[in-house]
Coordinates of N, CA and C in Angstrom, one line a residue:
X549 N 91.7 -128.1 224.4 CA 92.8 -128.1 223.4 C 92.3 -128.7 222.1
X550 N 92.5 -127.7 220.9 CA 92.7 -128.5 219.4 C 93.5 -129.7 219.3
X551 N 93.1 -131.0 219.2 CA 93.8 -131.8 218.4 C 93.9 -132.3 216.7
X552 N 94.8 -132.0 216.3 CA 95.1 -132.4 214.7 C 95.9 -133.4 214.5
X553 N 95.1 -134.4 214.2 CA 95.8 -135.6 212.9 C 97.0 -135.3 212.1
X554 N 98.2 -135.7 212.1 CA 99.1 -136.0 211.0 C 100.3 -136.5 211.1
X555 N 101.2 -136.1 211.1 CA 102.5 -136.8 210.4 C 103.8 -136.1 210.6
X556 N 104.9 -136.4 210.6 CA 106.4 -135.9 210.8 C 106.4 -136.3 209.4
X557 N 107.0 -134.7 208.7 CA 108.1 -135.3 207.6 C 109.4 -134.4 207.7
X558 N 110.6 -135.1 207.0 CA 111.8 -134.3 207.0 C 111.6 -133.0 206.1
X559 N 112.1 -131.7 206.3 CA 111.8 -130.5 204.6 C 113.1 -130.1 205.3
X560 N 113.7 -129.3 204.5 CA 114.9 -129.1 204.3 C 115.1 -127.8 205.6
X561 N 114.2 -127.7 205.8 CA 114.4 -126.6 207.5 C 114.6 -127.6 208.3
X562 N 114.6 -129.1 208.7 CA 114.3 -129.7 210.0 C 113.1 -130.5 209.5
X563 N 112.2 -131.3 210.6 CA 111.1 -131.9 210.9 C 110.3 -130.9 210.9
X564 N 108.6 -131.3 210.0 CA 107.5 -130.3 210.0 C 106.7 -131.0 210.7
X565 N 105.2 -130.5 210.9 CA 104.3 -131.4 211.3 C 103.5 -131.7 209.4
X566 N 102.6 -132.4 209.3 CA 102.0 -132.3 208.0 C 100.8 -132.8 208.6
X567 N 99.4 -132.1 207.9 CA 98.1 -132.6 208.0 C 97.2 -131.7 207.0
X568 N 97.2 -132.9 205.7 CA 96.5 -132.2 204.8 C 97.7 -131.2 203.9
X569 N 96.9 -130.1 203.6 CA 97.5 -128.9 203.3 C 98.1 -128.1 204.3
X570 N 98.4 -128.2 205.5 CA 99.0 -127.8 206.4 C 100.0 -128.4 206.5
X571 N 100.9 -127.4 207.0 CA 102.0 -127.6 207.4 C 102.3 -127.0 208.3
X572 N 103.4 -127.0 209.4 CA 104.1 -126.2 210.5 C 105.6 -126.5 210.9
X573 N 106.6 -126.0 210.0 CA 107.6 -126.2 210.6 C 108.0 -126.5 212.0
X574 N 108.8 -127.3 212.4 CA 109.2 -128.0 214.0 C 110.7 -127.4 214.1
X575 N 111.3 -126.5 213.6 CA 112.2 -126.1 214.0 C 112.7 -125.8 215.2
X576 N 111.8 -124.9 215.6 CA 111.8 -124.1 217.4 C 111.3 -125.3 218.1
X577 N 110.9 -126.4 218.0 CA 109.9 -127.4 218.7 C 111.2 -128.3 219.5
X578 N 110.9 -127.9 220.9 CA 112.1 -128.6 222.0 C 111.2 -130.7 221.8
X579 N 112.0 -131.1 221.3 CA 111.2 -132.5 221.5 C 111.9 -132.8 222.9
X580 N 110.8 -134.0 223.6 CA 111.2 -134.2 224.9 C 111.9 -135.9 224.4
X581 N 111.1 -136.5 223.5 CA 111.5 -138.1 222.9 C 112.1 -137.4 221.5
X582 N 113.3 -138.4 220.8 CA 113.3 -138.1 219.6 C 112.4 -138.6 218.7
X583 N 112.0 -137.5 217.8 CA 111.3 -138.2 216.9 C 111.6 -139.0 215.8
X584 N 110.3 -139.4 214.4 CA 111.4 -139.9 213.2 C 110.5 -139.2 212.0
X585 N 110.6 -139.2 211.2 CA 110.2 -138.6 209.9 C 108.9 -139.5 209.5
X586 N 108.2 -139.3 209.4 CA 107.3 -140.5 209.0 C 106.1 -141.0 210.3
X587 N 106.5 -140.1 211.3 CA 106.1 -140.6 212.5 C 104.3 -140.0 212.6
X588 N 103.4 -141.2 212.6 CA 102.4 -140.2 212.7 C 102.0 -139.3 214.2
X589 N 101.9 -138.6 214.4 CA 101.1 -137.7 215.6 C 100.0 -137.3 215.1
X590 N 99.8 -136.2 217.1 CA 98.7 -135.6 217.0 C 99.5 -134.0 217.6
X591 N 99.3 -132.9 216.9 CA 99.3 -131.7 217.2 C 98.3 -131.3 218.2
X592 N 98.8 -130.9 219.4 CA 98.1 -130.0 220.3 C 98.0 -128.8 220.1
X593 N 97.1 -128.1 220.2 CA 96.8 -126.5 220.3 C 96.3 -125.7 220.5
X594 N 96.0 -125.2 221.7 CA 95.2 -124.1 222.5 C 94.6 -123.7 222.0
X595 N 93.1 -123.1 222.2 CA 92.5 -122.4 221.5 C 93.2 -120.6 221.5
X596 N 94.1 -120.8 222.6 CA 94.2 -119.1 223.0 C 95.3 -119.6 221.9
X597 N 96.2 -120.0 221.4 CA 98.1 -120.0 220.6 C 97.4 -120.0 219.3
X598 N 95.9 -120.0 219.0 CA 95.9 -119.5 217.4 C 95.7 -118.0 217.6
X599 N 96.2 -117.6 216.4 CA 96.2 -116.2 216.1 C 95.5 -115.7 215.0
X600 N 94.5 -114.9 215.0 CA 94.1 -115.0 213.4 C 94.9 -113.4 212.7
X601 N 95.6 -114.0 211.5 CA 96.1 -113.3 211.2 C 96.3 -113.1 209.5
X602 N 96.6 -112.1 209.2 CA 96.2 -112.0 207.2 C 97.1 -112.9 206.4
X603 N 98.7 -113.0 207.7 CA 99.5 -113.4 206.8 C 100.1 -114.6 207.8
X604 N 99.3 -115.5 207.9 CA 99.8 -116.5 209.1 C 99.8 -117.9 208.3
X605 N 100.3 -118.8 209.0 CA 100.6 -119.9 208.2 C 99.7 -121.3 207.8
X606 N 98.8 -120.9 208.6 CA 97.7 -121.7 207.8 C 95.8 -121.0 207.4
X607 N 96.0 -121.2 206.1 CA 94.6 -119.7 205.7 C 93.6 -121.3 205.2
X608 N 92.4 -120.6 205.1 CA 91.8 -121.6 204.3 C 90.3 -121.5 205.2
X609 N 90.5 -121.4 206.7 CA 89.5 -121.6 207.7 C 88.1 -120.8 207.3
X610 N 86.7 -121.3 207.3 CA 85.6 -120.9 207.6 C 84.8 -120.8 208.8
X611 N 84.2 -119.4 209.2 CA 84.1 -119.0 210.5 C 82.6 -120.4 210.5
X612 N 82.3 -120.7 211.5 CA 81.3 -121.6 211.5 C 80.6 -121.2 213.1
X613 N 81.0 -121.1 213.7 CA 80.5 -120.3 215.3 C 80.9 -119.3 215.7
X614 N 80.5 -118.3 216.5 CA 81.2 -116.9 216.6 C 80.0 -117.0 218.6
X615 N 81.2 -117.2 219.4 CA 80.5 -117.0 220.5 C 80.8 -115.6 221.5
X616 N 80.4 -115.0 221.4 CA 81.0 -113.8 222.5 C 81.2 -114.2 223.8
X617 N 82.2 -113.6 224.6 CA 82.0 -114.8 226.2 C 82.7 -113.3 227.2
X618 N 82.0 -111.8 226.8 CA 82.3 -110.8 227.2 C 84.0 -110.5 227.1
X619 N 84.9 -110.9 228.4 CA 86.3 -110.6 228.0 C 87.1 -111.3 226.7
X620 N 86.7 -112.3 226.1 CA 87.2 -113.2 225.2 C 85.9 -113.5 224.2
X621 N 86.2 -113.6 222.6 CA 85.0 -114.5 221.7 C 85.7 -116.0 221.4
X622 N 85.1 -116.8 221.4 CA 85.5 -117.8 221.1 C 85.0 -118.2 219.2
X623 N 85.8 -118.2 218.6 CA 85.3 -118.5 217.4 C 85.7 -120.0 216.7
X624 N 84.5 -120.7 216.2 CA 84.7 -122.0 215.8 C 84.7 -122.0 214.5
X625 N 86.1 -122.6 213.6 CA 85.8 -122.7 212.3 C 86.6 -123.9 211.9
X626 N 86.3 -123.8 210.7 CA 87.0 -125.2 209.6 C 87.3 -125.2 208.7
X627 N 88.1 -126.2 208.3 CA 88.4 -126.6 206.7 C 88.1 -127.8 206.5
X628 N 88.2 -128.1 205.1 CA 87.9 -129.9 205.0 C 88.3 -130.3 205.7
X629 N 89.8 -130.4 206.4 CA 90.5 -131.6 206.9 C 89.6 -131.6 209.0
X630 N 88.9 -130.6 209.2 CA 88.1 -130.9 210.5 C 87.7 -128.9 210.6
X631 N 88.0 -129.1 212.2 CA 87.5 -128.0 212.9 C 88.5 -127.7 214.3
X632 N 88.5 -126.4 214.2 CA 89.6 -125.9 215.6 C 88.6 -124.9 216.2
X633 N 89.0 -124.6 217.6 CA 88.4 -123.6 218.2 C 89.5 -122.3 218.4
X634 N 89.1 -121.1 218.5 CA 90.0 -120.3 218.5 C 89.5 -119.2 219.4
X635 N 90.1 -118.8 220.5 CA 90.0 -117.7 221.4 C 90.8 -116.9 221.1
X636 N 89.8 -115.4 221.2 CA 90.7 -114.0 220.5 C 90.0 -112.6 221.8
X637 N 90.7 -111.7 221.8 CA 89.7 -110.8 222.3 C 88.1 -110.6 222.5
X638 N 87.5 -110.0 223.3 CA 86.0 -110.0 223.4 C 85.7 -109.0 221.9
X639 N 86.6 -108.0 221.3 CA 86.2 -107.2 220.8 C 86.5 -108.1 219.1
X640 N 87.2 -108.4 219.2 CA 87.3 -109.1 217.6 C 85.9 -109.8 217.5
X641 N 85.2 -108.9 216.1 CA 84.2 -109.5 215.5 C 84.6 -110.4 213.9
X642 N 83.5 -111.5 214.1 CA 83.3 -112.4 213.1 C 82.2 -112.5 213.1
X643 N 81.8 -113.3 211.3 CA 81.0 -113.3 210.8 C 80.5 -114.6 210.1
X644 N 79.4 -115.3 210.3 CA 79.7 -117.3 210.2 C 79.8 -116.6 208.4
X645 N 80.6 -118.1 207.7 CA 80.8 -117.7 206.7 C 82.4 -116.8 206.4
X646 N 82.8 -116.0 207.3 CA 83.8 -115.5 206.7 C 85.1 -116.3 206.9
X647 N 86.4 -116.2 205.7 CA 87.2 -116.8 205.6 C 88.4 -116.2 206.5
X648 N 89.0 -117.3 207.2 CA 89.9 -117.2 208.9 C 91.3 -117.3 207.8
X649 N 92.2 -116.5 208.4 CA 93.6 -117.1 208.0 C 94.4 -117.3 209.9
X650 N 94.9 -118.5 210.0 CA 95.4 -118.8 211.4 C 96.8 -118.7 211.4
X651 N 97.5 -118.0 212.6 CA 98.7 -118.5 212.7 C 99.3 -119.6 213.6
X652 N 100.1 -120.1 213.9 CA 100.2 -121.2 214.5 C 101.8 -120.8 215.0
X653 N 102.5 -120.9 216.5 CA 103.6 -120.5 216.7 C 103.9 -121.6 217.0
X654 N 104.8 -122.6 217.0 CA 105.5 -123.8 217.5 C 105.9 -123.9 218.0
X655 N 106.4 -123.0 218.8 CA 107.0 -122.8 220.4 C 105.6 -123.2 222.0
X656 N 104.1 -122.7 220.9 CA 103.4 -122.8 221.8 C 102.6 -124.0 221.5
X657 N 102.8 -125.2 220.8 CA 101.8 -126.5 220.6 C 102.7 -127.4 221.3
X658 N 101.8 -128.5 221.1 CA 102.7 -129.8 222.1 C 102.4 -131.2 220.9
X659 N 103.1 -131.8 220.8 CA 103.1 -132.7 220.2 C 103.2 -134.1 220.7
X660 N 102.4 -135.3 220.3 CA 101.8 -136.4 221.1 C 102.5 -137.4 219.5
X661 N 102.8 -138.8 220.3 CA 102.8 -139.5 219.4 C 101.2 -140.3 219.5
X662 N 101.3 -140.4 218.2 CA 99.2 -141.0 217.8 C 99.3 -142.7 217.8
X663 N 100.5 -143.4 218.0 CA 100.2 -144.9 218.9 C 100.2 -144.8 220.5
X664 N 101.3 -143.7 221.0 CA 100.9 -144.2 222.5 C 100.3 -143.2 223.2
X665 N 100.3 -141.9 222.9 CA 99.9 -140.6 223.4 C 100.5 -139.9 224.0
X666 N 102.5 -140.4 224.1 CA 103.0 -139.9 224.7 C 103.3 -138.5 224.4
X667 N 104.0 -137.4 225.2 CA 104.3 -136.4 225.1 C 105.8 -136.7 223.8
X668 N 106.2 -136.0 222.8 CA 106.9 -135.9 222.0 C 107.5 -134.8 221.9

């Protein structure tokens, strides 16, 4: 699992996640604890729940690993703020160096608070 650093803030949809220049609305996001605005976490996120897509919600990523693993490639990239892994079909090709746009569904991440590690 991806873990990302950041933060709860209020935006006028509901609670986002924030980390960096990213952002992810928490609208769809069933909390199990209430949260609060300001609250820092940690975003969970599958390698399989990223999506790479032209028009997805977080662009910026550089391919930095490209593994083939026959049924699935696994491809490793980043931005300043770190690095995620992302599993896509065996046939999707990449190329180290080329620029990733990801999508991120928030129905499918889990959210941790970053003092106790509870499930949120």
């Amino acid at each position: 699992m991806n873990f990302i650093k950041g933060r709860l803030a209020s935006t006028g949809e509901g609670l986002s996640f924030l980390a960096g220049d990213r952002r992810l609305s928490l609208s769809a996001y069933q909390f199990a604890t209430a949260p609060s605005a300001g609250q820092e976490v940690v975003l969970g996120v599958r390698p399989e729940h990223f999506e790479i897509a032209s028009n997805g919600t977080w662009p910026g990523f550089k391919v930095d690993i490209v593994e083939p693993m026959g049924a699935d490639t696994v491809i490793w990239c980043s931005d300043p703020a770190g690095s995620v892994q992302v599993r896509t079909t065996g046939s999707r090709r990449a190329a180290r160096g080329e620029s990733l746009t990801l999508h991120v569904d928030p129905a499918q991440v889990s959210l941790f608070s970053a003092e106790t590690g509870e499930r949120l």
